[in-house]
Tab-separated table of C-alpha atoms in Angstrom:
chain	number	residue	atom	x	y	z
A	1030	MET	CA	-6.701	-5.271	24.126
A	1031	THR	CA	-7.339	-8.288	21.943
A	1032	PRO	CA	-7.209	-7.514	18.200
A	1033	ALA	CA	-10.472	-7.997	16.335
A	1034	LEU	CA	-8.713	-8.700	13.034
A	1035	SER	CA	-7.673	-12.111	11.828
A	1036	PHE	CA	-6.264	-13.355	8.548
A	1037	PRO	CA	-5.787	-16.865	7.142
A	1038	PRO	CA	-2.522	-18.470	8.321
A	1039	ASP	CA	-1.268	-19.082	4.759
A	1040	LEU	CA	-1.480	-15.359	3.989
A	1041	LEU	CA	0.322	-14.466	7.199
A	1042	LEU	CA	3.115	-16.928	6.424
A	1043	ARG	CA	3.558	-15.544	2.905
A	1044	ALA	CA	3.714	-11.963	4.232
A	1045	GLN	CA	6.037	-12.577	7.204
A	1046	GLY	CA	9.306	-11.330	5.727
A	1047	VAL	CA	7.955	-8.155	4.110
A	1048	ARG	CA	10.117	-5.083	4.743
A	1049	VAL	CA	9.066	-2.855	1.832
A	1050	VAL	CA	5.666	-2.234	0.200
A	1051	PHE	CA	5.032	-0.786	-3.255
A	1052	PHE	CA	1.708	0.997	-3.712
A	1053	ASP	CA	0.096	2.201	-6.910
A	1054	VAL	CA	-2.058	5.314	-6.481
A	1055	ASP	CA	-5.036	5.552	-8.845
A	1056	GLY	CA	-7.305	2.591	-8.177
A	1057	VAL	CA	-5.441	1.653	-4.974
A	1058	LEU	CA	-4.970	4.728	-2.759
A	1059	THR	CA	-7.822	6.455	-4.601
A	1060	ASP	CA	-11.090	5.125	-6.019
A	1061	GLY	CA	-9.590	5.282	-9.509
A	1062	GLY	CA	-11.732	8.191	-10.627
A	1063	LEU	CA	-9.982	11.157	-12.185
A	1064	TYR	CA	-11.362	14.513	-11.130
A	1065	PHE	CA	-10.516	17.708	-12.994
A	1066	SER	CA	-11.391	21.271	-12.056
A	1067	ALA	CA	-12.657	23.740	-14.666
A	1068	GLU	CA	-9.067	25.002	-14.898
A	1069	GLY	CA	-7.784	21.479	-15.648
A	1070	GLU	CA	-6.297	20.902	-12.192
A	1071	THR	CA	-6.252	17.263	-11.114
A	1072	LEU	CA	-8.099	16.577	-7.883
A	1073	LYS	CA	-7.715	13.392	-5.851
A	1074	ARG	CA	-9.630	11.913	-2.923
A	1075	PHE	CA	-7.729	9.902	-0.329
A	1076	HIS	CA	-9.094	7.963	2.637
A	1077	THR	CA	-7.700	8.606	6.111
A	1078	LEU	CA	-7.761	4.883	6.970
A	1079	ASP	CA	-5.315	4.191	4.142
A	1080	GLY	CA	-3.084	7.060	5.197
A	1081	HIS	CA	-2.942	5.898	8.797
A	1082	GLY	CA	-2.112	2.371	7.639
A	1083	ILE	CA	0.863	3.702	5.690
A	1084	LYS	CA	2.036	5.582	8.791
A	1085	LEU	CA	1.700	2.402	10.874
A	1086	LEU	CA	3.825	0.481	8.357
A	1087	ALA	CA	6.589	3.070	8.601
A	1088	ARG	CA	6.373	3.035	12.399
A	1089	ALA	CA	6.875	-0.748	12.259
A	1090	GLY	CA	9.986	-0.403	10.076
A	1091	ILE	CA	8.248	-1.518	6.877
A	1092	VAL	CA	9.116	0.989	4.156
A	1093	PRO	CA	6.137	2.331	2.174
A	1094	CYS	CA	6.971	3.201	-1.437
A	1095	VAL	CA	4.733	4.707	-4.100
A	1096	ILE	CA	5.084	4.169	-7.840
A	1097	SER	CA	2.496	5.863	-10.023
A	1098	GLY	CA	2.014	6.581	-13.689
A	1099	ARG	CA	0.646	9.987	-12.742
A	1100	ASP	CA	2.196	12.928	-10.968
A	1101	SER	CA	0.224	15.757	-9.441
A	1102	ALA	CA	0.503	18.407	-6.766
A	1103	PRO	CA	-2.317	16.870	-4.662
A	1104	LEU	CA	-0.569	13.491	-4.736
A	1105	ARG	CA	2.782	14.981	-3.706
A	1106	LEU	CA	1.082	16.918	-0.912
A	1107	ARG	CA	-0.634	13.782	0.438
A	1108	LEU	CA	2.517	11.637	0.273
A	1109	SER	CA	4.511	14.352	2.013
A	1110	ALA	CA	1.916	14.563	4.787
A	1111	LEU	CA	2.184	10.786	5.246
A	1112	GLY	CA	5.989	10.928	5.363
A	1113	VAL	CA	6.445	8.728	2.285
A	1114	GLN	CA	10.033	9.315	1.212
A	1115	HIS	CA	10.402	6.703	-1.521
A	1116	LEU	CA	8.359	7.560	-4.588
A	1117	ARG	CA	8.542	7.492	-8.343
A	1118	LEU	CA	5.789	9.488	-10.018
A	1119	GLY	CA	4.974	9.877	-13.684
A	1120	THR	CA	6.374	6.478	-14.683
A	1121	GLU	CA	4.512	3.707	-16.481
A	1122	ASP	CA	7.527	1.350	-16.372
A	1123	LYS	CA	7.201	0.384	-12.734
A	1124	ARG	CA	9.553	-2.614	-12.462
A	1125	PRO	CA	12.784	-0.629	-12.973
A	1126	ALA	CA	11.516	1.997	-10.521
A	1127	ALA	CA	10.857	-0.692	-7.906
A	1128	GLU	CA	14.226	-2.329	-8.539
A	1129	ALA	CA	15.987	1.010	-8.060
A	1130	MET	CA	14.195	1.522	-4.750
A	1131	LEU	CA	15.059	-2.001	-3.610
A	1132	ALA	CA	18.723	-1.322	-4.426
A	1133	GLU	CA	18.618	2.007	-2.517
A	1134	LEU	CA	17.147	0.231	0.508
A	1135	GLY	CA	19.423	-2.815	0.288
A	1136	LEU	CA	16.393	-5.127	0.046
A	1137	SER	CA	15.274	-7.860	-2.366
A	1138	TRP	CA	12.058	-8.929	-4.067
A	1139	ALA	CA	11.746	-11.664	-1.425
A	1140	GLN	CA	11.202	-8.880	1.142
A	1141	ALA	CA	8.744	-6.922	-1.008
A	1142	ALA	CA	4.976	-6.660	-1.165
A	1143	ALA	CA	2.983	-4.801	-3.789
A	1144	MET	CA	-0.550	-3.530	-4.256
A	1145	GLY	CA	-1.873	-2.635	-7.685
A	1146	ASP	CA	-4.999	-2.664	-9.805
A	1147	ASP	CA	-4.086	-2.694	-13.507
A	1148	TRP	CA	-1.602	-3.977	-16.086
A	1149	PRO	CA	1.211	-1.480	-15.371
A	1150	ASP	CA	1.367	-2.932	-11.817
A	1151	LEU	CA	1.778	-6.549	-12.952
A	1152	PRO	CA	5.601	-6.587	-13.332
A	1153	VAL	CA	6.021	-5.449	-9.716
A	1154	MET	CA	3.252	-7.641	-8.318
A	1155	GLN	CA	4.590	-10.755	-10.096
A	1156	ARG	CA	8.080	-10.296	-8.615
A	1157	ALA	CA	7.052	-9.325	-5.091
A	1158	ALA	CA	6.828	-12.029	-2.432
A	1159	PHE	CA	3.313	-10.869	-1.600
A	1160	ALA	CA	0.821	-9.235	-3.969
A	1161	CYS	CA	-2.496	-7.616	-3.141
A	1162	ALA	CA	-5.306	-6.037	-5.154
A	1163	PRO	CA	-8.540	-4.195	-4.401
A	1164	PRO	CA	-11.721	-6.033	-5.436
A	1165	LEU	CA	-12.407	-4.004	-8.603
A	1166	ALA	CA	-8.903	-4.478	-10.022
A	1167	HIS	CA	-8.493	-5.771	-13.562
A	1168	ALA	CA	-8.957	-9.546	-13.983
A	1169	GLU	CA	-5.261	-10.134	-14.783
A	1170	VAL	CA	-4.232	-8.371	-11.576
A	1171	LEU	CA	-6.768	-10.313	-9.520
A	1172	ALA	CA	-5.302	-13.517	-10.989
A	1173	VAL	CA	-1.791	-12.808	-9.605
A	1174	ALA	CA	-2.880	-11.321	-6.254
A	1175	HIS	CA	-2.318	-13.439	-3.162
A	1176	HIS	CA	-4.949	-11.369	-1.365
A	1177	VAL	CA	-7.917	-9.402	-2.674
A	1178	THR	CA	-9.181	-6.913	-0.122
A	1179	GLN	CA	-12.768	-6.711	1.028
A	1180	ALA	CA	-12.549	-2.915	1.183
A	1181	ALA	CA	-12.710	-0.942	-2.045
A	1182	ALA	CA	-9.856	1.096	-3.462
A	1183	GLY	CA	-9.723	4.535	-1.899
A	1184	ALA	CA	-12.009	3.337	0.908
A	1185	GLY	CA	-9.738	1.319	3.179
A	1186	ALA	CA	-8.266	-1.292	0.799
A	1187	ALA	CA	-4.704	-0.113	1.421
A	1188	ARG	CA	-5.357	-0.072	5.192
A	1189	GLU	CA	-6.572	-3.661	5.047
A	1190	PHE	CA	-3.341	-4.609	3.260
A	1191	CYS	CA	-1.257	-2.661	5.790
A	1192	ASP	CA	-3.054	-4.369	8.672
A	1193	LEU	CA	-2.396	-7.797	7.152
A	1194	LEU	CA	1.317	-6.990	6.831
A	1195	LEU	CA	1.452	-5.633	10.371
A	1196	VAL	CA	-0.205	-8.768	11.774
A	1197	ALA	CA	2.140	-11.018	9.759
A	1198	GLY	CA	5.190	-9.142	11.032
A	1199	GLY	CA	4.056	-9.156	14.661
A	1200	HIS	CA	3.657	-5.367	14.707
A	1201	TYR	CA	-0.126	-5.001	14.834
A	1202	ARG	CA	-0.874	-6.032	18.406
A	1203	PRO	CA	1.959	-4.005	20.030
A	1204	GLN	CA	0.882	-0.845	18.183
A	1205	LEU	CA	-2.767	-1.423	19.094
A	1206	GLU	CA	-1.856	-2.047	22.743
A	1207	ALA	CA	0.278	1.117	22.812
A	1208	VAL	CA	-2.716	3.167	21.646
A	1209	SER	CA	-4.981	1.459	24.168
A	1210	ALA	CA	-2.456	1.966	27.019
A	1211	ALA	CA	-2.002	5.633	26.101
A	1212	ASP	CA	-5.785	6.099	26.230
A	1213	GLY	CA	-5.970	4.383	29.639
A	1214	ALA	CA	-3.163	6.556	31.020
A	1215	ALA	CA	-5.004	9.702	29.923
A	1216	GLN	CA	-8.107	8.781	31.938
């Protein structure tokens, strides 16, 4: 099966050595809206495309990490379901959290990518080798992003970023062909 996706060569070159990805949550993995029940419980909406992209990264040996200023039961439940093991929740100071994760993984900023949407994400995005933002991110974040997704936050933006990283690392086509071959074997 020939992949339908393509990305500009300069983006693929910049993203080639990525082995770890830092994701923000609100405004990246969600649409940025905050939903509260009558009892004050925080509710979040996640897109399955984004979740599958995170799983594909992990399958390819690219470590997905989440750093968020908020912490909630729905977020922990979603990250657990996706198998995300590296997370720092409830922290606004994201650079030290990312540096601690890099040290735990034995990786460097040169091997890191980051996706964020607002000022607290800037210190991580500015240090990462590859930075990405959804289209409605704050202007300062858009200014440092190497790639701005076509898809909106919480509606496939993270998946688009994951796909770009998978293509750059040579992991996209083999995973797509494995799915296609498995489907053909079932028929």
